Every structure is written in structure tokens, then in C-alpha cells.
Short mmCIF file of C-alpha atoms in Angstrom, two decimals:
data_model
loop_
_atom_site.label_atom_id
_atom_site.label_comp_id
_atom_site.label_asym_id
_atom_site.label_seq_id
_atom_site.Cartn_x
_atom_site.Cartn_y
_atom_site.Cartn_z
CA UNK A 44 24.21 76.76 -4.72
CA UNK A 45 20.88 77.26 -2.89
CA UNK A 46 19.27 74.82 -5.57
CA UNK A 47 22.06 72.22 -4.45
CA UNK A 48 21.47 72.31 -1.03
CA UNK A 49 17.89 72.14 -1.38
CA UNK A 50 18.51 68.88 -3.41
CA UNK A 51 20.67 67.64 -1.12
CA UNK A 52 18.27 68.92 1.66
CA UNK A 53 15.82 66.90 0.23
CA UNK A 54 17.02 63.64 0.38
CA UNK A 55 15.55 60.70 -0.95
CA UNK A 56 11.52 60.47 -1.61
CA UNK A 57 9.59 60.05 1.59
CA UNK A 58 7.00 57.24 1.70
CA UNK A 59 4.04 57.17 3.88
CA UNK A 60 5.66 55.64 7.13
CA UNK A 61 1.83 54.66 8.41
CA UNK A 62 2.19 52.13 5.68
CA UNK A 63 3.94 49.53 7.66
CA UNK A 64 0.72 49.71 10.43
CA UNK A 65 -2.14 47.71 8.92
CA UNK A 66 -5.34 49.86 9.19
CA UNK A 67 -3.36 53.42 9.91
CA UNK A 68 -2.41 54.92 6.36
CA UNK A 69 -5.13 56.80 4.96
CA UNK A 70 -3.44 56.92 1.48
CA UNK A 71 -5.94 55.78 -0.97
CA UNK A 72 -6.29 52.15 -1.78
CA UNK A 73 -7.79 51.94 -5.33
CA UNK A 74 -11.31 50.10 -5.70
CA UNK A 75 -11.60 49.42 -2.19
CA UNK A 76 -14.21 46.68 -1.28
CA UNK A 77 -16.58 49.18 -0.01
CA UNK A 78 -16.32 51.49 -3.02
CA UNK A 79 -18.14 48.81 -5.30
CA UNK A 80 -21.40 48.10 -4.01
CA UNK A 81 -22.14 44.48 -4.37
CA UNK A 82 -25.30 43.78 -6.27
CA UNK A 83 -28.13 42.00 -4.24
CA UNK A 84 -27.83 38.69 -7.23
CA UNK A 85 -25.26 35.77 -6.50
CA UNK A 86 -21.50 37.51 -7.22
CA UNK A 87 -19.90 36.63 -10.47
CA UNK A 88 -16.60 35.25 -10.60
CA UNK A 89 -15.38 38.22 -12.41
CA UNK A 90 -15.81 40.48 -9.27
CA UNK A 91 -12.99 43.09 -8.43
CA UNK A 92 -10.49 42.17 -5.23
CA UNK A 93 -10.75 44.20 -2.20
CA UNK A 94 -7.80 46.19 -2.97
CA UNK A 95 -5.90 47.41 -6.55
CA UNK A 96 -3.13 48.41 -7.99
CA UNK A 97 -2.33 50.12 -11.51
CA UNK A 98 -1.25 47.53 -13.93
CA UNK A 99 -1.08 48.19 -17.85
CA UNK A 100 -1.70 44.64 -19.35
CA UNK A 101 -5.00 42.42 -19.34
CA UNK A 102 -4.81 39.06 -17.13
CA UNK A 103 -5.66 35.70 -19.09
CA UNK A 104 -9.40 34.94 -18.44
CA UNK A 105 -8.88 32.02 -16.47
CA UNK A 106 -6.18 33.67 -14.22
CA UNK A 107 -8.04 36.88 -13.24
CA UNK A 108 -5.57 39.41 -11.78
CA UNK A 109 -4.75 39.85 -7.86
CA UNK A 110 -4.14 43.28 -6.62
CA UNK A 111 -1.68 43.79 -4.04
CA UNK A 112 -1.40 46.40 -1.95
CA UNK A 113 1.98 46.12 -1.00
CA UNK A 114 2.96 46.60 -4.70
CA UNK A 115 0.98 49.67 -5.27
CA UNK A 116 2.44 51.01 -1.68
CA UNK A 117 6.42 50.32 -3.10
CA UNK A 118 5.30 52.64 -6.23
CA UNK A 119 7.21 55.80 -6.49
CA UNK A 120 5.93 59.20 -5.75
CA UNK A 121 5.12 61.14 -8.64
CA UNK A 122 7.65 63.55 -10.20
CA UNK A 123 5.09 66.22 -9.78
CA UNK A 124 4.98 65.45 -5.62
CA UNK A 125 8.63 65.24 -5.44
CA UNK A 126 9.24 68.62 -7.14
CA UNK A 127 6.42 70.08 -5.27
CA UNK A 128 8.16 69.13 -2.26
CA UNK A 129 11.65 70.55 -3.65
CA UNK A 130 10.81 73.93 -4.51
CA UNK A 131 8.12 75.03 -2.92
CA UNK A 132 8.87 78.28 -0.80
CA UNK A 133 6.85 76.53 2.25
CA UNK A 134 8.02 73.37 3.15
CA UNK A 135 4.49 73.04 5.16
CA UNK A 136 2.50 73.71 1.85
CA UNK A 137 4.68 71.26 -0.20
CA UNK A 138 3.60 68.46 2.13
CA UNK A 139 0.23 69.09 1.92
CA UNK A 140 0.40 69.05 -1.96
CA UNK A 141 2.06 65.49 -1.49
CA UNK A 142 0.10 63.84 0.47
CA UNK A 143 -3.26 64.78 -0.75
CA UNK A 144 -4.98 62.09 -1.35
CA UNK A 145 -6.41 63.49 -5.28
CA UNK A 146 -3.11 63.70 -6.51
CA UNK A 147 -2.48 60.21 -6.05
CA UNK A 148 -2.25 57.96 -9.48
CA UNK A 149 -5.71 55.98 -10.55
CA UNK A 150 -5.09 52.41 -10.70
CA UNK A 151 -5.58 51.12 -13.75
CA UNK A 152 -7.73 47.90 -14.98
CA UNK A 153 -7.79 46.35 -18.40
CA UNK A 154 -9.95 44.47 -20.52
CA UNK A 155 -10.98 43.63 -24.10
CA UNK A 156 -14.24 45.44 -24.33
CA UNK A 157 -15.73 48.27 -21.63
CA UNK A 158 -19.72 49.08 -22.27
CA UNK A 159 -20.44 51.86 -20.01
CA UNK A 160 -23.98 51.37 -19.04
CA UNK A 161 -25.71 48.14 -17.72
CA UNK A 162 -29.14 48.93 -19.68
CA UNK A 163 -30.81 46.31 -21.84
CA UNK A 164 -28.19 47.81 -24.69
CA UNK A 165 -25.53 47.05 -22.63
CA UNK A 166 -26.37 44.18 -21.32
CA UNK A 167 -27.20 42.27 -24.62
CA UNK A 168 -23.90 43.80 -26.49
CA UNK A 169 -22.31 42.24 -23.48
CA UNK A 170 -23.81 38.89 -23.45
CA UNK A 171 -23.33 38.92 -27.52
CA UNK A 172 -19.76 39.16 -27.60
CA UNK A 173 -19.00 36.46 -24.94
CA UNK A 174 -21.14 34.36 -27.19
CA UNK A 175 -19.32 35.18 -30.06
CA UNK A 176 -16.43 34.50 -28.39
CA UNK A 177 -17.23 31.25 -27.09
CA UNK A 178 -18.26 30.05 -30.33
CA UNK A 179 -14.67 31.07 -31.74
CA UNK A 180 -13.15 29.31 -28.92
CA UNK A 181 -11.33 32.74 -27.76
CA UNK A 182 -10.93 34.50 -24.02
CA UNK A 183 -12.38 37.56 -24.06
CA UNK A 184 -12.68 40.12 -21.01
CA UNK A 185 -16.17 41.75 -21.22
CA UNK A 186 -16.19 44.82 -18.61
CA UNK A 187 -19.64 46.69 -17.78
CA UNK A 188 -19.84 49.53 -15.44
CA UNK A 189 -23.54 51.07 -14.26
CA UNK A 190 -24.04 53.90 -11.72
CA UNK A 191 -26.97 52.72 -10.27
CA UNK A 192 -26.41 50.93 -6.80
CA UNK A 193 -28.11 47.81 -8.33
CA UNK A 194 -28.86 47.16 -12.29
CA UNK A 195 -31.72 47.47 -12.76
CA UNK A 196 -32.21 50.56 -10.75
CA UNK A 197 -32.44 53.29 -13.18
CA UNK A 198 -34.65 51.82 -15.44
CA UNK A 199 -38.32 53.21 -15.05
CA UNK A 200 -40.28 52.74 -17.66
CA UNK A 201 -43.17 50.55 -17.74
CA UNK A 202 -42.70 48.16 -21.19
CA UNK A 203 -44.60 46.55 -24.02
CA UNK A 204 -41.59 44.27 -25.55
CA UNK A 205 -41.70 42.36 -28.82
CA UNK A 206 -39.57 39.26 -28.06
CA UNK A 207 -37.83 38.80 -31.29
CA UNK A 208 -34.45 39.97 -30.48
CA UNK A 209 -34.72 38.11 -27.02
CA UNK A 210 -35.12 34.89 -29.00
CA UNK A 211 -32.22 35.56 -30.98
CA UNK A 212 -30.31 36.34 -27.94
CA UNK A 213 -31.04 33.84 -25.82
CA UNK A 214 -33.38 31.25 -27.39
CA UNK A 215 -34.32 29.35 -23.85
CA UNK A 216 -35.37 32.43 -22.26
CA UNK A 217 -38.57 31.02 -21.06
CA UNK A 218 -36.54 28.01 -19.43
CA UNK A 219 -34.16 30.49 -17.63
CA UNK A 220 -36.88 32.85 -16.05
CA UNK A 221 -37.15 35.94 -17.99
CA UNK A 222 -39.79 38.23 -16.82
CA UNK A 223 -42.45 37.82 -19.65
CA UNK A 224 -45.37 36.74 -17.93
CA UNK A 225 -48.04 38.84 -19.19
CA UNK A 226 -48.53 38.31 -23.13
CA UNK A 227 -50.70 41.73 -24.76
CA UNK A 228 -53.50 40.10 -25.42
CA UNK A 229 -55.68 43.23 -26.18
CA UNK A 230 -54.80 46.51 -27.81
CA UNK A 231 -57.15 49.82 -27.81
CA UNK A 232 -56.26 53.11 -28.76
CA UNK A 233 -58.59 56.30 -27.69
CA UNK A 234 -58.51 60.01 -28.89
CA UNK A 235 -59.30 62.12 -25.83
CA UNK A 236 -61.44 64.85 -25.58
CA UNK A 237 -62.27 66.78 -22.70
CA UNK A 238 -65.48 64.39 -21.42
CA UNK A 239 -65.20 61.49 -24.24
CA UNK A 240 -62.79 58.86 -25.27
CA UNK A 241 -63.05 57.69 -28.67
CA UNK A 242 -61.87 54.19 -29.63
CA UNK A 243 -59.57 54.02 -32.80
CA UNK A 244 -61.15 51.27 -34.90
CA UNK A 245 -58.40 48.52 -34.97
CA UNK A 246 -57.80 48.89 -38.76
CA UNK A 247 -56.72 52.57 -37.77
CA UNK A 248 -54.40 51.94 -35.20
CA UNK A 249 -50.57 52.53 -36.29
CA UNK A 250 -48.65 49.29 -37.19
CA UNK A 251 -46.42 50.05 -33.87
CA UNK A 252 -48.99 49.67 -31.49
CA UNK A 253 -50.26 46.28 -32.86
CA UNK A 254 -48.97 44.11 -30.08
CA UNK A 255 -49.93 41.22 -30.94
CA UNK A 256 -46.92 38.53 -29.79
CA UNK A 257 -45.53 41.09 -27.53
CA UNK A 258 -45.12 40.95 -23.63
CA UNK A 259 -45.89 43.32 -20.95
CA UNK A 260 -43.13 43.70 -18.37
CA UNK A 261 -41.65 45.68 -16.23
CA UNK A 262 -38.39 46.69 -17.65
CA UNK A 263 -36.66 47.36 -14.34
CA UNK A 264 -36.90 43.52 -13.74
CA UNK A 265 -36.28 42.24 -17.17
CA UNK A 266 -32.67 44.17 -17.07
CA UNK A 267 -32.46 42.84 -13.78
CA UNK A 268 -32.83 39.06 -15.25
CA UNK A 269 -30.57 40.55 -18.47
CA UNK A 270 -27.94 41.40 -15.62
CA UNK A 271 -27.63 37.76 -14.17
CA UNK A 272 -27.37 36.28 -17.65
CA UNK A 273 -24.58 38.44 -18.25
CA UNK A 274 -22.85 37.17 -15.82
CA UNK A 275 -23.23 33.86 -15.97
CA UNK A 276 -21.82 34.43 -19.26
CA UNK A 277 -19.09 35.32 -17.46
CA UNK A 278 -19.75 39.53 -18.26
CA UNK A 279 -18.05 41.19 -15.57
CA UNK A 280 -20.75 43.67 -14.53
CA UNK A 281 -19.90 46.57 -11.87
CA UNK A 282 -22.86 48.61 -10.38
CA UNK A 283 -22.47 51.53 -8.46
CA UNK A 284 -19.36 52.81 -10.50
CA UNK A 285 -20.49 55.54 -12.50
CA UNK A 286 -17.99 56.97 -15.57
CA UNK A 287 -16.60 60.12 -14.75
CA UNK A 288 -14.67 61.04 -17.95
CA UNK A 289 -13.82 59.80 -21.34
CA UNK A 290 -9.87 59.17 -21.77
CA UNK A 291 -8.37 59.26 -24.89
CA UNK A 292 -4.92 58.29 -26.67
CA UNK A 293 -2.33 60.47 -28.17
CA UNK A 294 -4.57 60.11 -31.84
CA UNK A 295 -7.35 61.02 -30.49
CA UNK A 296 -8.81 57.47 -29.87
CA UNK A 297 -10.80 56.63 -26.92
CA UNK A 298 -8.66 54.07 -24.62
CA UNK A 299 -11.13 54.14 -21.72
CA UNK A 300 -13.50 55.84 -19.07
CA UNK A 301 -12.18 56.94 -15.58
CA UNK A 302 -14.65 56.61 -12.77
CA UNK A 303 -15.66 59.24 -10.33
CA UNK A 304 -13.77 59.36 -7.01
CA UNK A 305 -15.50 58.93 -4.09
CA UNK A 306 -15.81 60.46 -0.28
CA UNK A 307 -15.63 63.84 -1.97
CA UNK A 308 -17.23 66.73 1.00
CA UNK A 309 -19.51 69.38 0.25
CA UNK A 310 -16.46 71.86 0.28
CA UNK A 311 -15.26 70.36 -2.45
CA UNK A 312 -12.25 68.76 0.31
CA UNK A 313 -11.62 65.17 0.55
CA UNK A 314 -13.36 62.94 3.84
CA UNK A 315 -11.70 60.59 5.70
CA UNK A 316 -13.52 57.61 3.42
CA UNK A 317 -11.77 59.19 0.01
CA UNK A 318 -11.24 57.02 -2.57
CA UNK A 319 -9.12 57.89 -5.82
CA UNK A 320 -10.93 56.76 -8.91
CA UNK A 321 -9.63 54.67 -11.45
CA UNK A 322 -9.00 54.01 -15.09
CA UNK A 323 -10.64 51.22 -17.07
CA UNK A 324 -8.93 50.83 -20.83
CA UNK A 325 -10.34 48.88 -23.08
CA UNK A 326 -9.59 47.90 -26.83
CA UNK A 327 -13.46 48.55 -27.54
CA UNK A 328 -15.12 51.08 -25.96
CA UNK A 329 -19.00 50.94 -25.97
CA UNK A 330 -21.49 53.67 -24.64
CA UNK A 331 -24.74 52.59 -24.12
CA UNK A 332 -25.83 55.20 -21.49
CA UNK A 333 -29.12 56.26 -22.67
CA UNK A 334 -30.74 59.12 -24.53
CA UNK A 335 -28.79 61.91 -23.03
CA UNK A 336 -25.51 60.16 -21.10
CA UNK A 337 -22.98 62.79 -19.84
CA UNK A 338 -20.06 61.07 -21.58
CA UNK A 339 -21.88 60.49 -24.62
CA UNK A 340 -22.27 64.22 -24.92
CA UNK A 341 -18.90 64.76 -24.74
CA UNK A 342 -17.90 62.43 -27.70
CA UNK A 343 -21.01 64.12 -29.62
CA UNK A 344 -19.27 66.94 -29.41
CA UNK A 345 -15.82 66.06 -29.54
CA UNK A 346 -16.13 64.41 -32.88
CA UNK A 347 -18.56 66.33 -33.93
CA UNK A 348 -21.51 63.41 -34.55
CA UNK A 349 -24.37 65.62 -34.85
CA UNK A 350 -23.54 67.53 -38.02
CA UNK A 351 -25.92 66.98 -41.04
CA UNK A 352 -28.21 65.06 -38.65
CA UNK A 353 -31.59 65.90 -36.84
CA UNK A 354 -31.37 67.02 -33.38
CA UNK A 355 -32.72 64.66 -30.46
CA UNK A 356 -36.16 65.34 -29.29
CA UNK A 357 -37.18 64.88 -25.92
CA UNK A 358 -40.06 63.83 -23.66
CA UNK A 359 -40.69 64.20 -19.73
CA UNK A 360 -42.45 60.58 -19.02
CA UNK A 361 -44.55 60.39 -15.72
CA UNK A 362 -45.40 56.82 -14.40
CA UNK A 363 -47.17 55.63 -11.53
CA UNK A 364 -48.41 51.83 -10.64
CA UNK A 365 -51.90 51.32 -9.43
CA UNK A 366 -53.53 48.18 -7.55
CA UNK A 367 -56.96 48.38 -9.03
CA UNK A 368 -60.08 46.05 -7.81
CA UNK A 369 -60.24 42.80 -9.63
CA UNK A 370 -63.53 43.11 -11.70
CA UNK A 371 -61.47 46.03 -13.48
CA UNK A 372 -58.48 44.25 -13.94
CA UNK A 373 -58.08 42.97 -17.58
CA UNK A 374 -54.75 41.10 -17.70
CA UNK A 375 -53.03 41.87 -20.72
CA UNK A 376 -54.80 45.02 -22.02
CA UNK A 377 -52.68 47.83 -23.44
CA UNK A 378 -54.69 51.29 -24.39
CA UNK A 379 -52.77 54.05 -25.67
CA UNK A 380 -54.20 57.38 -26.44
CA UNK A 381 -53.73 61.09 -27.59
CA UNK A 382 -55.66 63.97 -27.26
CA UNK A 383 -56.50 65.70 -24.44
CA UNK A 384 -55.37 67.49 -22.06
CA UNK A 385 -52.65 67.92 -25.07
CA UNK A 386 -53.36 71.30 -27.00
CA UNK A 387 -52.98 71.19 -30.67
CA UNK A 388 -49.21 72.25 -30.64
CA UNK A 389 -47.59 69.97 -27.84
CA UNK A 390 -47.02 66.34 -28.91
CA UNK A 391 -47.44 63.79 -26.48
CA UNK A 392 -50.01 60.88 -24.77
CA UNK A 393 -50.52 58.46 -22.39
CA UNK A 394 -50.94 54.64 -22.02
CA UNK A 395 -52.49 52.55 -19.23
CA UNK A 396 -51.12 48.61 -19.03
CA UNK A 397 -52.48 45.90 -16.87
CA UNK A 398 -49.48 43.62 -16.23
CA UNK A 399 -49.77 41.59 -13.76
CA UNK A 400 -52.20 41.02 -10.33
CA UNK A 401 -54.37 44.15 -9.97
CA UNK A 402 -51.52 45.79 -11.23
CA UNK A 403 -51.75 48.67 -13.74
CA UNK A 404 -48.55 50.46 -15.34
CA UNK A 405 -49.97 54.32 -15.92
CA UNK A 406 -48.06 56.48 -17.90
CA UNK A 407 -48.15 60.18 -19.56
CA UNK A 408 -45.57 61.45 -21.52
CA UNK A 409 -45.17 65.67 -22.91
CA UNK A 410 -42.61 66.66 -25.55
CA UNK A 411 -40.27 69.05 -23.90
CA UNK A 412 -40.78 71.45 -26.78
CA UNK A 413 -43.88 72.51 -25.55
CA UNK A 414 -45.16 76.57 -26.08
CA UNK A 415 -47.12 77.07 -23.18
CA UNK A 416 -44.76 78.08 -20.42
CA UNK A 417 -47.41 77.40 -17.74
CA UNK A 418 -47.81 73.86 -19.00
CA UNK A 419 -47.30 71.68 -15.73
CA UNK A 420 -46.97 67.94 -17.11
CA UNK A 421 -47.77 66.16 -13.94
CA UNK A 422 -50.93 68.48 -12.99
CA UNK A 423 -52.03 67.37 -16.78
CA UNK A 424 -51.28 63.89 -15.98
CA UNK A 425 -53.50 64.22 -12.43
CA UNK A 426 -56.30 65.34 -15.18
#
């Protein structure tokens, strides 16, 4: 009898009455316009509505989907709310379980192929496939998602690139603008000791650091450039969502990333600016997210990819750029070197590229295995 009445107590599921007032209902609207930062680079056509909704099918290519926020309002509560609300001993407490906001359902967006990282990996996988589609004649949804606020962002490093694969990728590059504007003209390579540097006779110098053909660049702009080709490929590409977790299906497949929710306070407690984050299923799921990517890690060890293999190894890589005075400034020079202020058991070295107007590209990089506890890398870079 009591869990009769306390059916029909209940009534029928409640929906947020603040709904009906435009602006009022803080119930979270998935992939709100202010939860994807828009790059600074001409939007793409691909570029997510202001509001979303779950949906469980991919939209043709030419008819990209419309969310509506109506329909995702009309959606059911959960059975988990509803019960919550039937049987909890505090009818105060039950409410609060419903109508916080992190219980809510993600929305869901589909496509054919989701790389998670907008790095030159990425970005050329990305641009690859919509060619490859193109040439077969077939519409095929390309999704990229990069936590960085801008692509582009996150990449550091300065660059010596060998242009092969950037020919192969996009033959015209030179007619579209790609950053290579400084061709390595010069290559030296010094052992350090503590007062001398020794140059490395060119014969000696290890075929990798022959740069002969190459281009020195500043990678941060070149992915940049890799972005906007992407997506006037027609690459959907999404900075400023980062990929929260991997999500998998009942065989142990991956179908898709969820991204991190957003407007999350220091207590752990949801602001007024929450935002519930969202799934994004693909049929292909690429990770290009770096050396050491969070979700990467968890597939490693999911499926257990490292076994029978060598373990990374890693390197802290400091890098400043200098303005130098112009009678020192020899445009495309790249000098590597080893040595000092490296002991004998720490692997590791530096490199100095002039790149472009007075600018050098300074670099020192320590394996992270080193012995010497006291070893500070950037006090041995300052040497």
C-alpha cells in the first residue's frame, strides 16, 4: 500500500516549468555557442549550431543536422531521476538529485571518422581521408576535436621539416601559403666542452641532421595553415573541446570520446554557466594526441599495447626565441650540438635555428631519465 500511494502520489514526470520562459531555465543546453570557442580563421561550414540535442544517426553531408532545443526539452526524464524522485525518504533531496544539472543525458553527435587531436597527425589524417573520399565520389563526415583554444596553440616546438610528405599531401602548398619560408641552407654540428665548441666535420654528421631540402618553420604556424586546409576540405575541426573519456561498445570496441563538461567550481559543484558534455561516436576512431595523451593511456592500458614492446622515453624540451643584431643573423643556419653541460650519463642537446628576421629558435632538450637528482634543466640551458 504505501508503495501505491507513493506512485500515485507521484504523478506524472515533472518537466522544468522555466522551460516555456526563453532565457530562465538553467537546464543544460548541450554544446552551447559559448562552450566552443570559435577559432580566430574564417568558420567552416561544418561548425556546430548554437544549441544540441542527442540524436543517434549521422546527417547526409550536404544537409548538416539542426539541433533544436525544443526537441531535446520534450525528452523524458531519466528512469534513474524519476525513481530518485519516487523513493527517496526526502522528497527535498530527491529534487535536488533531479534537477542537477550532471545527471542530465550528453547529447550525442555522429560522424564517420573522429581524430582526437588537431596536431599535424591529425590534421593530415583528416585532410587525407576527405581526399580519398572525394576521389571515390563518397560523403564522408570528418570530425576533429583539439583542446587548445585555437589550433595551433599547443604546439611549441621550433621545426626543421623535410617537405616530402607535404608534397604528397598537398602538392600546391607553395601556391596556398604554407609557412616554409626559410629553406636550411647550412647545417653545423658542435661537441661542447666546457670553454670550446668543436665543429663535426660534415662527413661525420648523422644522416638525420643533413638538411639539405628541408625548411625551417615554426610549427605552431604551419599547423595553424594545416588547420585552414582542413577545413576547406570541408574537415570539421573543433578547438577548445578537449576529450574527456574514451567510450566503448558492448565488445569492447571504441564507439567514441565524450568531452569534458564545463562551468565545473572549485568545490567540485556545478556554476551557474554549467554545461553537460557530450558524446561524439564515430565509425573510426583516431588518436593522434601526442607522446603522452591522457586517453591514449587509457587504451595503452586497456588493451594492453605495450607488452613485448620498448617503453617510451622522454625528454623535457626548453625553447626560447631571440631577436639577435643583423650582422649575426645567418638566415637559414641550423647547428645542433651535444656535450656539455650534459654529463656522461644524461642524454640530451641543444640546437640554435635562425628562421626568419633576426629571429633565432633556441632550444635544449634533457632525457627525463637523468641520475643526478640536483640536475636543474633550465639552469643548464641558462649555461
Amino acid at each position: 500500500m504505501l508503495l501505491g500511494a507513493r506512485l500515485a502520489a507521484a504523478g506524472p514526470p515533472v518537466r522544468c516549468p522555466l522551460r516555456t520562459l526563453p532565457g530562465a531555465c538553467r537546464c543544460p543546453s548541450p554544446l552551447s555557442a559559448k562552450s566552443v570557442p570559435r577559432r580566430s580563421a574564417k568558420p567552416s561550414a561544418g561548425r556546430l549550431s548554437g544549441a544540441a540535442t542527442a540524436g543517434t544517426a549521422a546527417a547526409p553531408a550536404t544537409v548538416r543536422k539542426s539541433f533544436s532545443a525544443a526537441a531535446f526539452a520534450a525528452r523524458p526524464p531519466s528512469a534513474t531521476a524519476v525513481f530518485a524522485r519516487l523513493f527517496s525518504s526526502s522528497t527535498r533531496l530527491a529534487a535536488a538529485a533531479e534537477e542537477d544539472p550532471r545527471n542530465a543525458e550528453r547529447a550525442v553527435e555522429e560522424a564517420d571518422v573522429v581524430i582526437v587531436g588537431a596536431g599535424p597527425s591529425g590534421l593530415a589524417a583528416a585532410i587525407r581521408l576527405k581526399q580519398l573520399a572525394e576521389a571515390e565520389g563518397k560523403e564522408l563526415r570528418v570530425f576533429v576535436i583539439e583542446k587548445a583554444g585555437e589550433v595551433g596553440a599547443h604546439i611549441l616546438s621550433g621545426a626543421v621539416v623535410e617537405p616530402r610528405a607535404l608534397i604528397e599531401l598537398i602538392p600546391d602548398w607553395k601556391e596556398k601559403g604554407a609557412p616554409l619560408n626559410t629553406p636550411a641552407v647550412n647545417d653545423e654540428f658542435h661537441i661542447l666542452t666546457e670553454s670550446l665548441a668543436i665543429p663535426l666535420p660534415h662527413i661525420f654528421h648523422p644522416p638525420e641532421m643533413n638538411n639539405e631540402g628541408n625548411y625551417i618553420i615554426s610549427l605552431s604556424n604551419f599547423v595553424r595553415w594545416l588547420g585552414e586546409q582542413a577545413e576547406e576540405a570541408g574537415v570539421e575541426v573543433y578547438p577548445g573541446i578537449a576529450g574527456a573519456e574514451v567510450l566503448y561498445n558492448e565488445d569492447g570496441s571504441v564507439r567514441g570520446v565524450a568531452t569534458n563538461d564545463v562551468g565545473i567550481g572549485k568545490d567540485g559543484k556545478p556554476k551557474p554557466n554549467y554545461e553537460r558534455g557530450m558524446e561524439i561516436r564515430g565509425k573510426i576512431v583516431l588518436f593522434a594526441e601526442g607522446c603522452h595523451g591522457s586517453l591514449t593511456k587509457t587504451l595503452v592500458k586497456k588493451y594492453n599495447l605495450r607488452e613485448g614492446r620498448s617503453h617510451q622515453t622522454y625528454g623535457i624540451g626548453i625553447k626560447e626565441v631571440w631577436e639577435i643584431k643583423p650582422e649575426k643573423f645567418r638566415s637559414g643556419t641550423a647547428i645542433h650540438s651535444v656535450g656539455s653541460p650534459m654529463d656522461m650519463h644524461t642524454w640530451g642537446g641543444s640546437f640554435v635555428y635562425h628562421f626568419d628576421q633576426n629571429l633565432v629558435s633556441i632550444g635544449y632538450v634533457t632525457g627525463l631519465d637523468y641520475w643526478n637528482t640536483y640536475l636543474n634543466p633550465y639552469k643548464e640551458f641558462q649555461r
